[in-house]
Coordinates of C-alpha atoms in Angstrom, one line a residue:
M1 CA 53.4 41.9 -52.1
D2 CA 55.4 39.6 -49.9
A3 CA 56.0 41.6 -46.7
Q4 CA 58.5 39.1 -45.3
L5 CA 60.6 39.4 -48.5
I6 CA 60.6 43.2 -48.3
A7 CA 61.6 43.0 -44.7
F8 CA 64.4 40.5 -45.4
T9 CA 65.7 42.7 -48.3
G10 CA 66.0 45.7 -45.9
V11 CA 67.7 43.6 -43.2
A12 CA 70.1 42.0 -45.8
A13 CA 70.9 45.4 -47.3
G14 CA 71.9 46.7 -43.9
M15 CA 74.0 43.6 -43.3
V16 CA 75.8 43.9 -46.7
A17 CA 76.4 47.6 -46.3
L18 CA 77.8 47.3 -42.7
P19 CA 81.5 48.3 -42.9
G20 CA 83.9 45.5 -42.3
A21 CA 87.0 43.9 -43.8
D22 CA 85.3 43.5 -47.2
F23 CA 84.4 47.2 -47.4
T24 CA 87.9 48.2 -46.3
V25 CA 89.6 46.0 -48.9
V26 CA 87.3 47.3 -51.7
V27 CA 88.1 50.9 -50.8
R28 CA 91.8 50.3 -50.6
N29 CA 92.0 48.5 -53.9
A30 CA 89.7 51.0 -55.6
L31 CA 92.3 53.7 -54.7
A32 CA 94.8 51.8 -56.8
S33 CA 92.5 51.6 -59.9
R34 CA 88.9 51.3 -60.9
S35 CA 89.5 47.8 -62.3
A36 CA 91.1 46.6 -59.1
G37 CA 88.3 48.0 -57.0
V38 CA 85.6 46.5 -59.2
A39 CA 87.4 43.1 -59.3
T40 CA 87.7 43.2 -55.5
A41 CA 84.0 44.0 -55.2
L42 CA 83.1 41.0 -57.4
G43 CA 85.4 38.8 -55.4
V44 CA 83.6 39.9 -52.2
A45 CA 80.3 39.0 -53.7
G46 CA 81.8 35.6 -54.8
G47 CA 82.9 35.0 -51.2
L48 CA 79.4 35.8 -50.0
L49 CA 78.0 33.3 -52.5
V50 CA 80.1 30.6 -50.8
H51 CA 78.4 31.4 -47.4
T52 CA 74.9 31.5 -48.9
A53 CA 75.5 28.2 -50.6
L54 CA 76.7 26.7 -47.3
A55 CA 73.6 28.0 -45.5
V56 CA 71.3 26.6 -48.1
A57 CA 73.0 23.3 -48.0
G58 CA 72.9 23.2 -44.3
L59 CA 76.6 22.9 -44.0
A60 CA 76.8 26.1 -42.0
A61 CA 75.0 24.3 -39.2
V62 CA 77.7 21.7 -39.2
L63 CA 80.4 24.4 -39.0
V64 CA 78.7 26.1 -36.1
T65 CA 78.2 22.9 -34.1
M66 CA 81.8 21.8 -34.5
P67 CA 83.9 24.2 -32.4
V68 CA 87.3 22.9 -33.7
L69 CA 86.2 23.4 -37.3
F70 CA 84.8 26.8 -36.6
R71 CA 87.9 27.8 -34.8
T72 CA 90.1 26.6 -37.7
V73 CA 88.1 28.8 -40.1
Q74 CA 88.3 31.7 -37.7
L75 CA 92.1 31.4 -37.4
L76 CA 92.5 31.2 -41.2
G77 CA 90.3 34.2 -41.7
G78 CA 92.0 36.2 -39.0
A79 CA 95.5 35.3 -40.3
Y80 CA 94.5 36.4 -43.8
V81 CA 92.9 39.7 -42.7
L82 CA 95.9 40.3 -40.4
C83 CA 98.3 39.9 -43.4
L84 CA 96.2 42.4 -45.4
G85 CA 96.4 44.9 -42.6
I86 CA 100.1 44.6 -42.1
S87 CA 100.7 44.9 -45.8
A88 CA 98.6 48.1 -45.9
L89 CA 100.5 49.5 -42.9
C90 CA 103.8 48.8 -44.5
A91 CA 102.7 50.4 -47.7
A92 CA 101.6 53.5 -45.8
R93 CA 104.9 53.7 -44.0
R94 CA 106.8 53.4 -47.3
R95 CA 104.7 56.2 -48.7
A96 CA 105.5 58.4 -45.7
T97 CA 109.2 58.0 -46.3
R98 CA 109.1 59.1 -49.9
E99 CA 110.0 62.6 -51.0
A100 CA 106.9 64.7 -51.7
G101 CA 107.8 65.0 -55.3
E102 CA 108.0 61.3 -55.8
A103 CA 104.6 60.4 -54.3
V104 CA 102.4 58.4 -56.6
D105 CA 98.7 58.9 -57.1
G106 CA 97.5 56.1 -55.0
P107 CA 98.3 52.7 -53.6
A108 CA 100.5 50.4 -55.7
G109 CA 98.5 49.0 -58.6
Q110 CA 97.8 45.3 -58.8
G111 CA 96.3 42.9 -61.3
T112 CA 92.6 42.3 -61.4
V113 CA 93.1 38.6 -60.7
R114 CA 94.9 39.3 -57.5
A115 CA 92.3 41.9 -56.5
L116 CA 89.5 39.4 -57.3
R117 CA 91.3 36.8 -55.1
Q118 CA 91.7 39.2 -52.3
G119 CA 88.0 40.1 -52.2
F120 CA 86.9 36.5 -52.5
L121 CA 89.2 35.3 -49.7
T122 CA 88.3 38.2 -47.4
N123 CA 84.7 37.2 -47.4
A124 CA 85.0 33.4 -47.9
L125 CA 87.2 33.2 -44.8
N126 CA 84.9 35.4 -42.6
P127 CA 83.9 33.1 -39.7
K128 CA 80.9 35.2 -38.7
A129 CA 79.1 34.9 -42.0
P130 CA 77.9 31.3 -41.6
V131 CA 76.4 32.1 -38.2
L132 CA 74.7 35.2 -39.5
F133 CA 73.2 33.4 -42.5
L134 CA 72.2 30.4 -40.4
S135 CA 70.4 32.6 -38.0
L136 CA 68.9 35.0 -40.5
L137 CA 67.6 33.0 -43.4
P138 CA 65.3 30.6 -41.5
Q139 CA 63.5 33.6 -39.9
F140 CA 62.1 34.6 -43.3
V141 CA 60.8 31.2 -44.5
P142 CA 57.0 31.2 -44.0
D143 CA 55.4 28.2 -42.3
G144 CA 54.1 25.6 -44.7
Q145 CA 56.5 26.6 -47.5
P146 CA 59.2 24.3 -48.8
P147 CA 62.4 25.7 -47.2
L148 CA 64.8 25.1 -50.1
P149 CA 63.2 27.3 -52.9
R150 CA 62.6 30.1 -50.4
T151 CA 66.1 29.9 -48.9
L152 CA 67.6 29.9 -52.4
L153 CA 65.6 33.1 -53.2
L154 CA 66.8 34.8 -50.0
A155 CA 70.4 33.8 -50.7
A156 CA 70.1 35.2 -54.3
I157 CA 68.9 38.5 -52.9
V158 CA 71.9 38.8 -50.6
V159 CA 74.3 38.1 -53.4
L160 CA 72.5 40.5 -55.7
L161 CA 72.7 43.3 -53.0
A162 CA 76.4 42.6 -52.7
L163 CA 76.8 42.8 -56.5
I164 CA 75.2 46.2 -56.4
W165 CA 76.7 47.7 -53.2
F166 CA 80.4 46.8 -53.5
P167 CA 80.9 47.8 -57.1
A168 CA 79.1 51.0 -56.4
V169 CA 81.5 51.7 -53.5
A170 CA 84.5 50.9 -55.8
L171 CA 83.1 53.3 -58.5
L172 CA 82.4 56.1 -56.0
V173 CA 86.0 55.8 -54.6
D174 CA 87.3 55.9 -58.2
R175 CA 85.1 58.9 -58.9
L176 CA 86.6 60.7 -55.9
G177 CA 90.0 59.4 -56.8
R178 CA 91.6 62.8 -57.6
W179 CA 91.0 63.9 -54.0
L180 CA 91.4 60.5 -52.4
R181 CA 94.7 59.9 -54.1
R182 CA 96.4 63.0 -52.9
P183 CA 99.6 61.9 -51.1
R184 CA 98.4 62.8 -47.6
T185 CA 94.9 61.6 -48.1
A186 CA 96.0 58.3 -49.7
R187 CA 98.5 57.7 -46.9
A188 CA 95.8 58.4 -44.2
I189 CA 93.3 56.0 -45.9
E190 CA 95.9 53.3 -46.4
G191 CA 97.1 53.6 -42.8
G192 CA 93.6 53.7 -41.4
S193 CA 92.5 50.7 -43.5
G194 CA 95.7 48.9 -42.4
A195 CA 95.0 49.6 -38.8
A196 CA 91.4 48.5 -39.0
L197 CA 92.3 45.2 -40.8
T198 CA 95.1 44.5 -38.4
A199 CA 92.9 45.1 -35.4
L200 CA 90.1 42.9 -36.9
G201 CA 92.6 40.1 -37.7
L202 CA 94.0 40.2 -34.2
V203 CA 90.5 39.9 -32.7
L204 CA 89.8 36.9 -35.0
V205 CA 93.0 35.2 -34.2
S206 CA 93.0 35.9 -30.4
G207 CA 89.6 34.4 -29.5
P208 CA 86.1 33.5 -30.5
L209 CA 83.8 36.3 -31.6
L210 CA 80.6 34.5 -30.8
H211 CA 79.7 32.3 -27.9

Protein backbone atom coordinates (compact mmCIF):
# COMPACT_ATOMS: atom_id res chain seq x y z
CA MET A 1 0.00 0.00 0.00
CA ASP A 2 1.35 3.41 -1.00
CA ALA A 3 1.35 5.41 2.24
CA GLN A 4 2.15 8.64 0.43
CA LEU A 5 -0.81 8.15 -1.91
CA ILE A 6 -3.15 7.54 1.03
CA ALA A 7 -1.85 10.63 2.79
CA PHE A 8 -2.26 12.74 -0.33
CA THR A 9 -5.83 11.52 -0.80
CA GLY A 10 -6.68 12.61 2.73
CA VAL A 11 -5.09 16.04 2.30
CA ALA A 12 -6.69 16.53 -1.11
CA ALA A 13 -10.11 15.49 0.23
CA GLY A 14 -9.88 18.13 2.93
CA MET A 15 -8.78 20.72 0.40
CA VAL A 16 -11.64 19.92 -1.98
CA ALA A 17 -14.26 19.89 0.81
CA LEU A 18 -13.08 23.18 2.32
CA PRO A 19 -15.97 25.64 1.85
CA GLY A 20 -15.24 28.41 -0.61
CA ALA A 21 -16.75 30.18 -3.58
CA ASP A 22 -17.17 26.89 -5.45
CA PHE A 23 -19.12 25.31 -2.56
CA THR A 24 -21.29 28.41 -2.19
CA VAL A 25 -22.18 28.53 -5.90
CA VAL A 26 -23.05 24.81 -5.95
CA VAL A 27 -25.38 25.20 -2.94
CA ARG A 28 -27.05 28.30 -4.35
CA ASN A 29 -27.70 26.74 -7.77
CA ALA A 30 -28.81 23.44 -6.25
CA LEU A 31 -31.57 25.39 -4.50
CA ALA A 32 -32.86 26.35 -7.93
CA SER A 33 -32.98 22.78 -9.21
CA ARG A 34 -31.18 19.45 -9.03
CA SER A 35 -29.98 19.73 -12.62
CA ALA A 36 -28.56 23.22 -12.04
CA GLY A 37 -26.78 22.07 -8.90
CA VAL A 38 -25.24 19.00 -10.53
CA ALA A 39 -24.25 21.00 -13.61
CA THR A 40 -22.55 23.58 -11.39
CA ALA A 41 -20.75 20.78 -9.53
CA LEU A 42 -19.47 19.32 -12.80
CA GLY A 43 -18.35 22.79 -13.87
CA VAL A 44 -16.44 23.21 -10.61
CA ALA A 45 -14.66 19.90 -11.22
CA GLY A 46 -13.88 21.05 -14.76
CA GLY A 47 -12.33 24.25 -13.42
CA LEU A 48 -10.26 22.15 -11.05
CA LEU A 49 -9.10 20.08 -14.01
CA VAL A 50 -7.68 23.27 -15.55
CA HIS A 51 -5.53 23.93 -12.49
CA THR A 52 -4.31 20.34 -12.18
CA ALA A 53 -3.39 20.37 -15.87
CA LEU A 54 -1.48 23.64 -15.38
CA ALA A 55 0.36 22.21 -12.40
CA VAL A 56 1.29 19.05 -14.29
CA ALA A 57 2.51 21.09 -17.26
CA GLY A 58 4.54 23.37 -15.01
CA LEU A 59 2.65 26.47 -16.15
CA ALA A 60 1.52 27.16 -12.61
CA ALA A 61 5.14 27.91 -11.76
CA VAL A 62 5.22 30.53 -14.50
CA LEU A 63 2.01 32.07 -13.18
CA VAL A 64 3.36 32.32 -9.66
CA THR A 65 6.72 33.79 -10.70
CA MET A 66 5.11 36.51 -12.83
CA PRO A 67 3.37 38.93 -10.42
CA VAL A 68 1.60 40.87 -13.18
CA LEU A 69 0.10 37.73 -14.68
CA PHE A 70 -0.89 36.41 -11.28
CA ARG A 71 -2.49 39.73 -10.34
CA THR A 72 -4.43 39.76 -13.63
CA VAL A 73 -5.86 36.32 -12.89
CA GLN A 74 -6.63 37.45 -9.36
CA LEU A 75 -8.52 40.50 -10.58
CA LEU A 76 -10.50 38.49 -13.12
CA GLY A 77 -11.43 35.88 -10.53
CA GLY A 78 -12.31 38.50 -7.94
CA ALA A 79 -14.47 40.45 -10.37
CA TYR A 80 -16.37 37.32 -11.38
CA VAL A 81 -16.97 36.18 -7.79
CA LEU A 82 -18.00 39.73 -6.88
CA CYS A 83 -20.56 39.76 -9.69
CA LEU A 84 -21.98 36.45 -8.48
CA GLY A 85 -22.24 37.82 -4.94
CA ILE A 86 -23.97 41.04 -5.96
CA SER A 87 -26.37 39.06 -8.15
CA ALA A 88 -27.28 36.81 -5.20
CA LEU A 89 -27.77 39.80 -2.89
CA CYS A 90 -30.05 41.48 -5.43
CA ALA A 91 -32.05 38.27 -5.81
CA ALA A 92 -32.42 38.02 -2.02
CA ARG A 93 -33.59 41.62 -1.84
CA ARG A 94 -36.14 41.09 -4.62
CA ARG A 95 -37.40 38.03 -2.77
CA ALA A 96 -37.79 40.03 0.45
CA THR A 97 -40.03 42.58 -1.27
CA ARG A 98 -42.46 40.01 -2.64
CA GLU A 99 -45.71 39.30 -0.95
CA ALA A 100 -45.63 36.14 1.11
CA GLY A 101 -48.19 34.45 -1.11
CA GLU A 102 -46.13 35.10 -4.22
CA ALA A 103 -42.89 33.64 -2.95
CA VAL A 104 -41.41 30.96 -5.17
CA ASP A 105 -39.86 27.72 -3.98
CA GLY A 106 -36.27 28.72 -4.47
CA PRO A 107 -33.87 30.89 -6.37
CA ALA A 108 -34.77 31.65 -9.96
CA GLY A 109 -34.14 28.67 -12.17
CA GLN A 110 -31.45 28.71 -14.80
CA GLY A 111 -30.31 26.50 -17.64
CA THR A 112 -27.81 23.73 -17.06
CA VAL A 113 -25.36 25.26 -19.54
CA ARG A 114 -25.29 28.53 -17.62
CA ALA A 115 -24.91 26.67 -14.32
CA LEU A 116 -22.08 24.57 -15.79
CA ARG A 117 -20.36 27.76 -16.96
CA GLN A 118 -20.75 29.39 -13.55
CA GLY A 119 -19.16 26.44 -11.78
CA PHE A 120 -16.32 26.23 -14.28
CA LEU A 121 -15.43 29.93 -14.18
CA THR A 122 -15.69 30.10 -10.39
CA ASN A 123 -12.92 27.51 -10.04
CA ALA A 124 -10.94 28.22 -13.21
CA LEU A 125 -10.48 31.88 -12.17
CA ASN A 126 -9.49 31.03 -8.61
CA PRO A 127 -5.99 32.55 -8.24
CA LYS A 128 -5.11 30.53 -5.13
CA ALA A 129 -5.50 27.15 -6.85
CA PRO A 130 -2.26 27.25 -8.92
CA VAL A 131 -0.22 28.05 -5.81
CA LEU A 132 -1.89 25.29 -3.80
CA PHE A 133 -1.32 22.67 -6.47
CA LEU A 134 2.21 23.82 -7.20
CA SER A 135 3.12 23.52 -3.52
CA LEU A 136 1.12 20.35 -2.78
CA LEU A 137 1.70 17.95 -5.66
CA PRO A 138 5.53 17.84 -5.58
CA GLN A 139 5.47 16.89 -1.89
CA PHE A 140 3.96 13.52 -2.78
CA VAL A 141 6.30 12.53 -5.62
CA PRO A 142 8.75 9.97 -4.18
CA ASP A 143 12.45 10.44 -4.85
CA GLY A 144 13.66 8.48 -7.82
CA GLN A 145 10.23 8.24 -9.50
CA PRO A 146 9.49 9.97 -12.82
CA PRO A 147 7.53 13.08 -11.78
CA LEU A 148 5.10 13.24 -14.71
CA PRO A 149 3.22 9.91 -14.25
CA ARG A 150 3.01 10.43 -10.50
CA THR A 151 1.80 14.01 -10.83
CA LEU A 152 -0.82 12.94 -13.36
CA LEU A 153 -2.07 10.33 -10.88
CA LEU A 154 -2.24 12.87 -8.07
CA ALA A 155 -4.07 15.35 -10.29
CA ALA A 156 -6.56 12.65 -11.32
CA ILE A 157 -7.25 11.90 -7.64
CA VAL A 158 -8.04 15.57 -6.96
CA VAL A 159 -10.45 15.79 -9.90
CA LEU A 160 -12.09 12.49 -8.93
CA LEU A 161 -12.63 13.73 -5.37
CA ALA A 162 -14.23 16.89 -6.74
CA LEU A 163 -16.48 14.81 -9.01
CA ILE A 164 -17.66 12.91 -5.92
CA TRP A 165 -17.91 15.74 -3.39
CA PHE A 166 -19.61 18.57 -5.27
CA PRO A 167 -22.37 16.50 -6.94
CA ALA A 168 -22.99 14.92 -3.53
CA VAL A 169 -23.42 18.41 -2.05
CA ALA A 170 -25.81 19.35 -4.86
CA LEU A 171 -27.89 16.19 -4.37
CA LEU A 172 -28.00 16.68 -0.59
CA VAL A 173 -29.22 20.25 -1.00
CA ASP A 174 -31.86 19.02 -3.45
CA ARG A 175 -32.85 16.27 -0.99
CA LEU A 176 -33.37 18.88 1.70
CA GLY A 177 -34.97 21.17 -0.82
CA ARG A 178 -38.45 21.29 0.70
CA TRP A 179 -37.07 22.82 3.88
CA LEU A 180 -34.29 24.85 2.24
CA ARG A 181 -36.68 26.35 -0.31
CA ARG A 182 -39.05 27.80 2.27
CA PRO A 183 -39.24 31.54 1.57
CA ARG A 184 -37.42 32.66 4.72
CA THR A 185 -34.81 29.92 4.55
CA ALA A 186 -34.17 30.41 0.85
CA ARG A 187 -33.86 34.16 1.35
CA ALA A 188 -31.40 33.67 4.21
CA ILE A 189 -29.27 31.21 2.24
CA GLU A 190 -29.28 33.38 -0.86
CA GLY A 191 -28.43 36.48 1.16
CA GLY A 192 -25.73 34.65 3.11
CA SER A 193 -24.16 33.17 0.00
CA GLY A 194 -24.31 36.56 -1.69
CA ALA A 195 -22.58 38.23 1.25
CA ALA A 196 -19.89 35.53 1.35
CA LEU A 197 -19.21 35.73 -2.40
CA THR A 198 -19.19 39.53 -2.33
CA ALA A 199 -16.73 39.60 0.57
CA LEU A 200 -14.45 37.07 -1.13
CA GLY A 201 -14.61 38.98 -4.41
CA LEU A 202 -13.68 42.23 -2.64
CA VAL A 203 -10.71 40.54 -0.97
CA LEU A 204 -9.47 39.17 -4.28
CA VAL A 205 -9.87 42.49 -6.06
CA SER A 206 -8.44 44.68 -3.29
CA GLY A 207 -5.12 42.96 -2.81
CA PRO A 208 -2.95 39.83 -3.01
CA LEU A 209 -3.98 36.87 -0.91
CA LEU A 210 -0.54 35.34 -0.84
CA HIS A 211 2.86 36.94 -0.41
